[in-house]
Amino acid sequence: ENITTIACLLMMIIPVNWEKGEMLLDMDTVIKGFSLPTVLLIGGSLTLGSAMSACGVTKWVASGLGFMNTLPIIILLLVAALLTAVVTEFCTNMVVVAAFLPIMYSISVARGMNPIILMVAVTVSASLAFALPSGTPPTAIAMASGEVDLRDMIKYGFGFKVISVVVFVAIFYGVTMRFL
């Protein structure tokens, strides 16, 4: 958040044409291009994720995932990826990753496997949010544009999510198992 604010401020003071007083970003563009619903949606999902962490919901979820310790690796990867991809629809991907990485690390250590395997699977799967505008900034922007209908986004997004997760897990498992 702070990095984005600093970048925007810098774009407003860095000149493109010093003599004409033209900057990379001007206030008219900011005001005309500002989408309040998009900002509220992303801010709300970040707040929800922070509240989940602060209230212990993420620890509660971790305690409920104990069954994952006994699953074969391919199924474990698939469950972790699907779970992450679904939860990412309701919170932004950075919040989901921040909440799920410690969980995946604990599961990996309990199984005696390299934690990077599950952590990479979760991190990549968090980017597979295509169905709801709260999942990632690009989906929020697409929805705010008015060009995408929410029903179409949900219908095609969830189908594409399932296909993406299955293909990703299959390729990732194949590559990962070569190095173990």
mmCIF file of C-alpha atoms in Angstrom:
data_model
loop_
_atom_site.group_PDB
_atom_site.id
_atom_site.type_symbol
_atom_site.label_atom_id
_atom_site.label_comp_id
_atom_site.label_asym_id
_atom_site.label_seq_id
_atom_site.Cartn_x
_atom_site.Cartn_y
_atom_site.Cartn_z
ATOM 1 C CA GLU A 1 0.000 0.000 0.000
ATOM 2 C CA ASN A 2 2.704 2.478 0.959
ATOM 3 C CA ILE A 3 4.801 1.572 -2.054
ATOM 4 C CA THR A 4 1.860 2.263 -4.359
ATOM 5 C CA THR A 5 1.206 5.628 -2.726
ATOM 6 C CA ILE A 6 4.864 6.621 -3.023
ATOM 7 C CA ALA A 7 4.941 5.507 -6.671
ATOM 8 C CA CYS A 8 1.840 7.580 -7.475
ATOM 9 C CA LEU A 9 3.270 10.627 -5.740
ATOM 10 C CA LEU A 10 6.543 10.243 -7.613
ATOM 11 C CA MET A 11 4.677 10.022 -10.914
ATOM 12 C CA MET A 12 2.984 13.314 -10.063
ATOM 13 C CA ILE A 13 6.295 15.109 -9.529
ATOM 14 C CA ILE A 14 8.485 13.510 -12.214
ATOM 15 C CA PRO A 15 8.288 15.686 -15.315
ATOM 16 C CA VAL A 16 7.815 14.382 -18.837
ATOM 17 C CA ASN A 17 8.195 17.870 -20.283
ATOM 18 C CA TRP A 18 9.647 20.308 -17.772
ATOM 19 C CA GLU A 19 9.055 23.383 -19.937
ATOM 20 C CA LYS A 20 5.314 22.698 -20.382
ATOM 21 C CA GLY A 21 4.898 21.484 -16.824
ATOM 22 C CA GLU A 22 3.728 18.017 -17.895
ATOM 23 C CA MET A 23 4.185 15.239 -15.351
ATOM 24 C CA LEU A 24 3.916 11.461 -15.747
ATOM 25 C CA LEU A 25 0.576 11.595 -13.917
ATOM 26 C CA ASP A 26 -1.674 14.605 -13.462
ATOM 27 C CA MET A 27 -4.526 15.201 -11.030
ATOM 28 C CA ASP A 28 -7.184 15.241 -13.780
ATOM 29 C CA THR A 29 -6.215 11.705 -14.798
ATOM 30 C CA VAL A 30 -6.257 10.579 -11.173
ATOM 31 C CA ILE A 31 -9.716 12.014 -10.501
ATOM 32 C CA LYS A 32 -11.288 10.838 -13.777
ATOM 33 C CA GLY A 33 -9.727 7.366 -13.582
ATOM 34 C CA PHE A 34 -10.447 6.827 -9.872
ATOM 35 C CA SER A 35 -12.843 3.975 -9.175
ATOM 36 C CA LEU A 36 -14.110 4.227 -5.614
ATOM 37 C CA PRO A 37 -15.848 0.809 -5.675
ATOM 38 C CA THR A 38 -12.592 -0.856 -6.738
ATOM 39 C CA VAL A 39 -10.614 0.847 -3.984
ATOM 40 C CA LEU A 40 -13.257 -0.068 -1.385
ATOM 41 C CA LEU A 41 -13.361 -3.670 -2.619
ATOM 42 C CA ILE A 42 -9.600 -4.156 -2.429
ATOM 43 C CA GLY A 43 -9.322 -2.269 0.868
ATOM 44 C CA GLY A 44 -12.173 -4.295 2.329
ATOM 45 C CA SER A 45 -10.599 -7.602 1.388
ATOM 46 C CA LEU A 46 -7.261 -6.516 2.868
ATOM 47 C CA THR A 47 -9.058 -5.517 6.060
ATOM 48 C CA LEU A 48 -10.914 -8.834 6.163
ATOM 49 C CA GLY A 49 -7.637 -10.729 5.804
ATOM 50 C CA SER A 50 -5.985 -8.706 8.569
ATOM 51 C CA ALA A 51 -8.986 -9.251 10.830
ATOM 52 C CA MET A 52 -8.868 -13.001 10.141
ATOM 53 C CA SER A 53 -5.226 -13.095 11.217
ATOM 54 C CA ALA A 54 -5.755 -10.888 14.255
ATOM 55 C CA CYS A 55 -8.758 -12.872 15.514
ATOM 56 C CA GLY A 56 -7.069 -16.232 15.147
ATOM 57 C CA VAL A 57 -9.199 -17.505 12.269
ATOM 58 C CA THR A 58 -6.082 -18.524 10.337
ATOM 59 C CA LYS A 59 -4.846 -20.596 13.301
ATOM 60 C CA TRP A 60 -8.274 -22.195 13.564
ATOM 61 C CA VAL A 61 -8.140 -23.070 9.858
ATOM 62 C CA ALA A 62 -4.661 -24.530 10.325
ATOM 63 C CA SER A 63 -5.873 -26.748 13.144
ATOM 64 C CA GLY A 64 -8.651 -28.044 10.896
ATOM 65 C CA LEU A 65 -6.190 -28.991 8.184
ATOM 66 C CA GLY A 66 -4.487 -31.708 10.206
ATOM 67 C CA PHE A 67 -5.969 -34.347 7.881
ATOM 68 C CA MET A 68 -3.564 -33.108 5.181
ATOM 69 C CA ASN A 69 -0.626 -34.724 6.987
ATOM 70 C CA THR A 70 -1.668 -38.197 5.794
ATOM 71 C CA LEU A 71 -2.461 -37.425 2.134
ATOM 72 C CA PRO A 72 -0.220 -38.515 -0.760
ATOM 73 C CA ILE A 73 1.859 -35.608 -2.074
ATOM 74 C CA ILE A 74 -0.105 -35.163 -5.337
ATOM 75 C CA ILE A 75 -3.415 -35.023 -3.416
ATOM 76 C CA LEU A 76 -1.866 -32.738 -0.806
ATOM 77 C CA LEU A 77 -0.739 -30.349 -3.547
ATOM 78 C CA LEU A 78 -4.167 -30.464 -5.185
ATOM 79 C CA VAL A 79 -6.033 -29.833 -1.914
ATOM 80 C CA ALA A 80 -3.671 -26.997 -0.904
ATOM 81 C CA ALA A 81 -3.906 -25.399 -4.348
ATOM 82 C CA LEU A 82 -7.707 -25.680 -4.552
ATOM 83 C CA LEU A 83 -8.190 -24.427 -1.009
ATOM 84 C CA THR A 84 -5.916 -21.463 -1.648
ATOM 85 C CA ALA A 85 -7.511 -20.679 -5.002
ATOM 86 C CA VAL A 86 -11.024 -20.726 -3.525
ATOM 87 C CA VAL A 87 -10.179 -18.645 -0.450
ATOM 88 C CA THR A 88 -8.394 -16.143 -2.700
ATOM 89 C CA GLU A 89 -11.730 -15.282 -4.279
ATOM 90 C CA PHE A 90 -12.881 -13.736 -1.004
ATOM 91 C CA CYS A 91 -9.653 -12.106 0.213
ATOM 92 C CA THR A 92 -6.827 -10.609 -1.798
ATOM 93 C CA ASN A 93 -4.080 -13.002 -2.781
ATOM 94 C CA MET A 94 -1.429 -11.344 -0.624
ATOM 95 C CA VAL A 95 -3.566 -11.814 2.495
ATOM 96 C CA VAL A 96 -4.230 -15.462 1.641
ATOM 97 C CA VAL A 97 -0.550 -16.140 1.009
ATOM 98 C CA ALA A 98 0.428 -14.430 4.261
ATOM 99 C CA ALA A 99 -2.102 -16.554 6.143
ATOM 100 C CA PHE A 100 -1.462 -19.875 4.377
ATOM 101 C CA LEU A 101 2.351 -19.944 4.156
ATOM 102 C CA PRO A 102 2.852 -20.598 7.880
ATOM 103 C CA ILE A 103 0.182 -23.308 7.700
ATOM 104 C CA MET A 104 1.856 -25.008 4.720
ATOM 105 C CA TYR A 105 5.247 -24.731 6.421
ATOM 106 C CA SER A 106 3.879 -26.511 9.506
ATOM 107 C CA ILE A 107 2.294 -29.261 7.420
ATOM 108 C CA SER A 108 5.543 -29.727 5.448
ATOM 109 C CA VAL A 109 7.667 -29.970 8.575
ATOM 110 C CA ALA A 110 5.220 -32.445 10.146
ATOM 111 C CA ARG A 111 5.457 -34.608 7.005
ATOM 112 C CA GLY A 112 9.235 -34.317 6.773
ATOM 113 C CA MET A 113 9.129 -32.766 3.296
ATOM 114 C CA ASN A 114 10.752 -29.674 1.849
ATOM 115 C CA PRO A 115 8.457 -26.755 2.852
ATOM 116 C CA ILE A 116 9.186 -24.870 -0.356
ATOM 117 C CA ILE A 117 7.074 -27.358 -2.333
ATOM 118 C CA LEU A 118 3.802 -26.535 -0.575
ATOM 119 C CA MET A 119 4.701 -22.882 -0.137
ATOM 120 C CA VAL A 120 5.292 -22.402 -3.881
ATOM 121 C CA ALA A 121 2.078 -24.273 -4.697
ATOM 122 C CA VAL A 122 0.097 -21.984 -2.378
ATOM 123 C CA THR A 123 1.782 -18.832 -3.644
ATOM 124 C CA VAL A 124 1.099 -19.617 -7.300
ATOM 125 C CA SER A 125 -2.446 -20.844 -6.606
ATOM 126 C CA ALA A 126 -3.280 -17.583 -4.857
ATOM 127 C CA SER A 127 -2.959 -15.902 -8.245
ATOM 128 C CA LEU A 128 -5.674 -18.077 -9.745
ATOM 129 C CA ALA A 129 -8.563 -15.825 -8.718
ATOM 130 C CA PHE A 130 -10.731 -15.328 -11.778
ATOM 131 C CA ALA A 131 -14.322 -15.583 -10.542
ATOM 132 C CA LEU A 132 -14.985 -12.730 -8.115
ATOM 133 C CA PRO A 133 -13.826 -9.116 -8.213
ATOM 134 C CA SER A 134 -12.494 -9.247 -4.649
ATOM 135 C CA GLY A 135 -9.858 -11.857 -5.554
ATOM 136 C CA THR A 136 -7.217 -9.785 -7.298
ATOM 137 C CA PRO A 137 -6.887 -6.170 -8.432
ATOM 138 C CA PRO A 138 -7.149 -7.165 -12.135
ATOM 139 C CA THR A 139 -10.525 -8.841 -11.572
ATOM 140 C CA ALA A 140 -11.709 -5.838 -9.555
ATOM 141 C CA ILE A 141 -10.631 -3.510 -12.351
ATOM 142 C CA ALA A 142 -12.345 -5.686 -14.970
ATOM 143 C CA MET A 143 -15.559 -5.599 -12.964
ATOM 144 C CA ALA A 144 -15.310 -1.836 -12.341
ATOM 145 C CA SER A 145 -14.943 -1.213 -16.076
ATOM 146 C CA GLY A 146 -18.541 -2.254 -16.580
ATOM 147 C CA GLU A 147 -17.547 -4.422 -19.551
ATOM 148 C CA VAL A 148 -17.745 -7.690 -17.630
ATOM 149 C CA ASP A 149 -20.970 -9.088 -16.198
ATOM 150 C CA LEU A 150 -20.648 -10.623 -12.719
ATOM 151 C CA ARG A 151 -22.544 -13.767 -13.755
ATOM 152 C CA ASP A 152 -20.166 -14.351 -16.661
ATOM 153 C CA MET A 153 -17.171 -13.689 -14.429
ATOM 154 C CA ILE A 154 -18.378 -16.286 -11.922
ATOM 155 C CA LYS A 155 -19.426 -18.859 -14.526
ATOM 156 C CA TYR A 156 -16.264 -18.776 -16.600
ATOM 157 C CA GLY A 157 -13.952 -17.823 -13.740
ATOM 158 C CA PHE A 158 -14.638 -20.882 -11.591
ATOM 159 C CA GLY A 159 -14.325 -23.204 -14.585
ATOM 160 C CA PHE A 160 -11.042 -21.614 -15.567
ATOM 161 C CA LYS A 161 -9.903 -21.782 -11.923
ATOM 162 C CA VAL A 162 -10.461 -25.552 -11.714
ATOM 163 C CA ILE A 163 -8.700 -26.168 -15.025
ATOM 164 C CA SER A 164 -5.797 -23.903 -14.009
ATOM 165 C CA VAL A 165 -5.336 -25.577 -10.625
ATOM 166 C CA VAL A 166 -5.386 -29.094 -12.078
ATOM 167 C CA VAL A 167 -2.942 -28.209 -14.871
ATOM 168 C CA PHE A 168 -0.655 -26.299 -12.508
ATOM 169 C CA VAL A 169 -0.576 -29.103 -9.922
ATOM 170 C CA ALA A 170 0.097 -31.751 -12.587
ATOM 171 C CA ILE A 171 3.001 -29.794 -14.086
ATOM 172 C CA PHE A 172 4.346 -28.691 -10.706
ATOM 173 C CA TYR A 173 4.182 -32.216 -9.319
ATOM 174 C CA GLY A 174 5.978 -33.591 -12.383
ATOM 175 C CA VAL A 175 8.744 -31.016 -12.153
ATOM 176 C CA THR A 176 9.042 -31.175 -8.364
ATOM 177 C CA MET A 177 9.262 -34.964 -8.167
ATOM 178 C CA ARG A 178 12.229 -34.953 -10.525
ATOM 179 C CA PHE A 179 14.219 -33.003 -7.956
ATOM 180 C CA LEU A 180 13.275 -34.906 -4.805
#
